[in-house]
mmCIF file of C-alpha atoms in Angstrom:
data_model
loop_
_atom_site.group_PDB
_atom_site.id
_atom_site.type_symbol
_atom_site.label_atom_id
_atom_site.label_comp_id
_atom_site.label_asym_id
_atom_site.label_seq_id
_atom_site.Cartn_x
_atom_site.Cartn_y
_atom_site.Cartn_z
ATOM 1 C CA MET A 9 156.385 1.440 176.117
ATOM 2 C CA CYS A 10 159.387 1.015 178.377
ATOM 3 C CA PHE A 11 162.122 3.617 177.933
ATOM 4 C CA SER A 12 165.211 3.299 180.043
ATOM 5 C CA GLY A 13 168.679 4.784 179.823
ATOM 6 C CA SER A 14 169.824 5.361 176.274
ATOM 7 C CA ARG A 15 167.921 2.530 174.589
ATOM 8 C CA LEU A 16 164.786 0.408 174.768
ATOM 9 C CA THR A 17 165.612 -2.480 177.066
ATOM 10 C CA SER A 18 164.318 -4.789 179.732
ATOM 11 C CA PRO A 19 164.924 -3.344 183.217
ATOM 12 C CA LEU A 20 166.539 -6.585 184.360
ATOM 13 C CA ALA A 21 169.037 -6.546 181.501
ATOM 14 C CA GLN A 22 170.397 -3.213 182.732
ATOM 15 C CA ILE A 23 171.035 -4.398 186.280
ATOM 16 C CA SER A 24 172.561 -7.805 185.544
ATOM 17 C CA ASP A 25 176.042 -6.452 186.277
ATOM 18 C CA LEU A 26 174.811 -5.187 189.672
ATOM 19 C CA ARG A 27 173.618 -8.699 190.420
ATOM 20 C CA GLU A 28 177.043 -10.129 189.551
ATOM 21 C CA ARG A 29 178.785 -7.653 191.854
ATOM 22 C CA GLY A 30 176.459 -8.528 194.729
ATOM 23 C CA THR A 31 175.264 -4.959 195.316
ATOM 24 C CA ASP A 32 172.092 -3.967 197.129
ATOM 25 C CA LEU A 33 170.392 -3.166 193.840
ATOM 26 C CA GLY A 34 171.406 -6.587 192.521
ATOM 27 C CA ARG A 35 169.817 -8.237 195.564
ATOM 28 C CA ALA A 36 166.741 -6.049 195.066
ATOM 29 C CA ALA A 37 166.560 -7.241 191.462
ATOM 30 C CA ASP A 38 166.673 -10.839 192.668
ATOM 31 C CA ALA A 39 163.876 -10.066 195.120
ATOM 32 C CA ALA A 40 161.918 -8.347 192.364
ATOM 33 C CA SER A 41 162.396 -11.351 190.105
ATOM 34 C CA SER A 42 161.005 -13.596 192.796
ATOM 35 C CA VAL A 43 158.045 -11.229 193.198
ATOM 36 C CA ARG A 44 157.333 -11.619 189.480
ATOM 37 C CA GLY A 45 157.903 -15.364 189.587
ATOM 38 C CA ALA A 46 160.892 -15.270 187.209
ATOM 39 C CA SER A 47 164.263 -16.890 187.586
ATOM 40 C CA PRO A 48 166.763 -14.464 189.222
ATOM 41 C CA ASN A 49 169.522 -15.580 186.840
ATOM 42 C CA THR A 50 167.680 -14.568 183.682
ATOM 43 C CA GLY A 51 166.649 -11.074 182.742
ATOM 44 C CA THR A 52 164.624 -12.004 179.722
ATOM 45 C CA SER A 53 161.082 -12.375 181.006
ATOM 46 C CA LEU A 54 158.983 -9.240 181.356
ATOM 47 C CA ALA A 55 156.245 -8.434 183.826
ATOM 48 C CA ARG A 56 152.930 -9.786 182.626
ATOM 49 C CA THR A 57 150.657 -7.177 184.239
ATOM 50 C CA SER A 58 150.936 -3.603 185.447
ATOM 51 C CA SER A 59 150.700 -4.938 189.002
ATOM 52 C CA ASP A 60 153.792 -7.110 188.399
ATOM 53 C CA CYS A 61 155.633 -4.088 187.052
ATOM 54 C CA LEU A 62 154.719 -1.967 190.085
ATOM 55 C CA ASP A 63 155.836 -4.771 192.426
ATOM 56 C CA PHE A 64 159.129 -4.986 190.525
ATOM 57 C CA ILE A 65 159.796 -1.242 190.840
ATOM 58 C CA GLU A 66 158.832 -1.265 194.523
ATOM 59 C CA ALA A 67 161.289 -4.094 195.184
ATOM 60 C CA LEU A 68 164.050 -2.185 193.373
ATOM 61 C CA ASN A 69 163.329 0.939 195.431
ATOM 62 C CA GLN A 70 164.072 -0.927 198.658
ATOM 63 C CA ASN A 71 167.842 -0.397 198.837
ATOM 64 C CA LEU A 72 170.389 1.133 201.201
ATOM 65 C CA HIS A 73 171.643 3.741 198.708
ATOM 66 C CA ASN A 74 168.481 5.888 198.791
ATOM 67 C CA ILE A 75 168.060 5.378 195.026
ATOM 68 C CA VAL A 76 164.441 5.706 193.981
ATOM 69 C CA LEU A 77 163.256 4.790 190.500
ATOM 70 C CA THR A 78 160.399 6.845 189.125
ATOM 71 C CA HIS A 79 158.109 5.494 186.456
ATOM 72 C CA SER A 80 155.138 6.124 184.251
ATOM 73 C CA MET A 81 153.211 3.429 182.451
ATOM 74 C CA SER A 82 151.316 3.859 179.222
ATOM 75 C CA LEU A 83 150.564 1.733 176.198
ATOM 76 C CA SER A 84 150.621 4.701 173.831
ATOM 77 C CA SER A 85 153.356 7.106 174.994
ATOM 78 C CA GLY A 86 156.598 7.393 176.881
ATOM 79 C CA THR A 87 159.283 9.915 177.768
ATOM 80 C CA PHE A 88 162.752 9.188 176.424
ATOM 81 C CA LEU A 89 165.547 11.642 177.303
ATOM 82 C CA ASP A 90 164.043 15.010 176.270
ATOM 83 C CA LEU A 91 161.378 13.582 173.944
ATOM 84 C CA GLN A 92 157.758 12.628 174.440
ATOM 85 C CA VAL A 93 157.201 9.711 172.046
ATOM 86 C CA THR A 94 153.570 8.922 171.214
ATOM 87 C CA MET A 95 152.056 6.102 169.160
ATOM 88 C CA GLU A 96 149.098 7.363 167.100
ATOM 89 C CA ASN A 97 147.348 5.313 164.407
ATOM 90 C CA GLY A 98 150.290 2.928 164.126
ATOM 91 C CA SER A 99 152.975 5.611 163.705
ATOM 92 C CA LEU A 100 155.300 7.326 166.162
ATOM 93 C CA SER A 101 155.253 11.063 166.713
ATOM 94 C CA THR A 102 157.632 13.078 168.881
ATOM 95 C CA ARG A 103 157.709 16.402 170.649
ATOM 96 C CA LEU A 104 160.031 18.022 173.154
ATOM 97 C CA CYS A 105 159.513 17.308 176.822
ATOM 98 C CA ARG A 106 160.948 19.473 179.601
ATOM 99 C CA LYS A 107 161.287 17.816 182.960
ATOM 100 C CA PRO A 108 159.866 19.625 186.013
ATOM 101 C CA THR A 109 163.388 20.101 187.364
ATOM 102 C CA ALA A 110 164.684 21.663 184.111
ATOM 103 C CA THR A 111 166.068 25.177 184.401
ATOM 104 C CA SER A 112 166.619 27.848 181.782
ATOM 105 C CA SER A 113 170.355 27.308 181.529
ATOM 106 C CA LEU A 114 170.774 29.052 178.182
ATOM 107 C CA LEU A 115 173.836 31.238 177.737
ATOM 108 C CA LYS A 116 173.174 34.875 178.702
ATOM 109 C CA TYR A 117 173.479 37.222 175.757
ATOM 110 C CA ARG A 118 175.481 39.740 177.801
ATOM 111 C CA SER A 119 178.204 37.192 178.527
ATOM 112 C CA PHE A 120 181.684 37.742 177.125
ATOM 113 C CA HIS A 121 181.484 34.873 174.642
ATOM 114 C CA PRO A 122 182.198 35.613 170.959
ATOM 115 C CA ALA A 123 179.267 37.092 169.015
ATOM 116 C CA HIS A 124 178.993 34.071 166.685
ATOM 117 C CA THR A 125 178.617 31.785 169.729
ATOM 118 C CA LYS A 126 175.809 33.898 171.169
ATOM 119 C CA ARG A 127 174.034 34.055 167.787
ATOM 120 C CA GLY A 128 174.363 30.277 167.467
ATOM 121 C CA VAL A 129 172.468 29.497 170.679
ATOM 122 C CA PRO A 130 168.976 30.464 169.405
ATOM 123 C CA ILE A 131 169.671 28.918 165.990
ATOM 124 C CA GLY A 132 170.674 25.609 167.566
ATOM 125 C CA GLN A 133 167.757 25.591 169.999
ATOM 126 C CA PHE A 134 165.112 26.399 167.363
ATOM 127 C CA LEU A 135 166.551 23.802 164.949
ATOM 128 C CA ARG A 136 166.506 21.233 167.777
ATOM 129 C CA ALA A 137 162.837 22.036 168.461
ATOM 130 C CA ARG A 138 161.971 21.736 164.751
ATOM 131 C CA ARG A 139 163.887 18.460 164.390
ATOM 132 C CA ASN A 140 162.267 16.860 167.447
ATOM 133 C CA CYS A 141 158.650 17.984 166.910
ATOM 134 C CA THR A 142 156.738 15.899 164.379
ATOM 135 C CA GLU A 143 153.669 18.157 164.336
ATOM 136 C CA ASP A 144 153.848 21.841 163.363
ATOM 137 C CA ASN A 145 151.584 22.930 166.218
ATOM 138 C CA ASP A 146 153.949 21.258 168.730
ATOM 139 C CA PHE A 147 156.830 23.194 167.159
ATOM 140 C CA GLN A 148 154.870 26.462 167.500
ATOM 141 C CA VAL A 149 154.263 25.786 171.212
ATOM 142 C CA GLU A 150 157.934 24.999 171.781
ATOM 143 C CA ALA A 151 158.979 28.068 169.764
ATOM 144 C CA ARG A 152 156.841 30.360 171.945
ATOM 145 C CA ASP A 153 158.321 28.836 175.098
ATOM 146 C CA LEU A 154 161.856 29.101 173.725
ATOM 147 C CA THR A 155 161.275 32.714 172.646
ATOM 148 C CA SER A 156 160.240 33.702 176.163
ATOM 149 C CA ARG A 157 163.229 31.887 177.672
ATOM 150 C CA LEU A 158 165.616 33.593 175.216
ATOM 151 C CA LYS A 159 164.081 37.011 175.973
ATOM 152 C CA GLY A 160 164.631 36.264 179.658
ATOM 153 C CA ARG A 161 168.345 35.783 178.860
ATOM 154 C CA ASN A 162 168.432 39.199 177.066
ATOM 155 C CA TYR A 163 168.688 37.943 173.472
ATOM 156 C CA PRO A 164 167.743 40.634 170.915
ATOM 157 C CA ARG A 165 164.436 40.221 169.066
ATOM 158 C CA ARG A 166 166.180 40.191 165.687
ATOM 159 C CA CYS A 167 168.503 37.357 166.735
ATOM 160 C CA ILE A 168 165.504 35.334 167.955
ATOM 161 C CA SER A 169 163.375 36.002 164.855
ATOM 162 C CA VAL A 170 166.211 35.118 162.427
ATOM 163 C CA ALA A 171 166.766 31.822 164.265
ATOM 164 C CA TYR A 172 163.019 31.075 164.331
ATOM 165 C CA GLU A 173 162.608 31.740 160.593
ATOM 166 C CA ARG A 174 165.584 29.540 159.792
ATOM 167 C CA ALA A 175 164.060 26.642 161.747
ATOM 168 C CA ARG A 176 160.536 27.241 160.410
ATOM 169 C CA SER A 177 161.758 27.083 156.807
ATOM 170 C CA ASN A 178 162.999 23.501 157.366
ATOM 171 C CA THR A 179 160.996 20.317 157.747
ATOM 172 C CA GLN A 180 161.638 17.600 160.294
ATOM 173 C CA ALA A 181 162.569 15.183 157.512
ATOM 174 C CA SER A 182 165.171 17.543 156.044
ATOM 175 C CA LEU A 183 166.772 18.045 159.462
ATOM 176 C CA LEU A 184 166.931 14.297 160.110
ATOM 177 C CA THR A 185 168.675 13.390 156.846
ATOM 178 C CA THR A 186 172.438 13.020 156.870
ATOM 179 C CA LYS A 187 174.184 15.780 154.982
ATOM 180 C CA PRO A 188 176.990 14.770 152.591
ATOM 181 C CA LYS A 189 180.443 15.713 153.803
ATOM 182 C CA VAL A 190 181.971 18.578 151.862
ATOM 183 C CA GLU A 191 185.420 17.820 150.490
ATOM 184 C CA ARG A 192 188.037 20.528 150.901
ATOM 185 C CA SER A 193 189.511 21.702 147.631
ATOM 186 C CA LYS A 194 192.552 23.287 149.270
ATOM 187 C CA PRO A 195 195.209 21.207 151.028
ATOM 188 C CA CYS A 196 195.769 21.823 154.746
ATOM 189 C CA PHE A 197 199.275 22.365 156.101
ATOM 190 C CA ILE A 198 199.389 21.446 159.806
ATOM 191 C CA THR A 199 202.529 21.817 161.887
ATOM 192 C CA THR A 200 203.403 21.579 165.566
ATOM 193 C CA PHE A 201 203.225 24.728 167.676
ATOM 194 C CA ASN A 202 206.485 26.653 167.905
ATOM 195 C CA THR A 203 207.120 29.965 169.694
ATOM 196 C CA HIS A 204 210.049 30.903 167.412
ATOM 197 C CA TRP A 205 207.887 31.955 164.455
#
């Protein structure tokens, strides 16, 4: 699987505009295309072997901007944004994936934010874990990790347990379905701000 940027694409398709602008990465892409034996003007052919793919990435990493592309190759899994996507028995399963450079940047409970904002952090994080984990055991692992990170940010046990129970009572399918928009029964009266009122 090849995951790149915000969608599944060919690596050459993403750098075609660099080629047009004549940048170092564009020239590296042309060199990489010649390594693979493809035409530098087309970004449609893919590497045929893992060796071709490694040669392509190595050619892209030779640039003056000190930009280094990292990679992992697998026929059955790939990391996309914060998800580990795995192909098992012809179906995709997902679980959360934290990068090695990730920090615990959750809001501290003792901050001066409104109480409803602080209560919403664990709810949102547990629901995110439930929505992104296909298997229940993956959700349990993520929930334990999230609980320890929330305790480290001084969240009360009750706040954490209420958020966990709310997420546990949902299924992944229910969290992925689009909720119907609720129509307001009362009309809204909106005016411009005025200091004379």
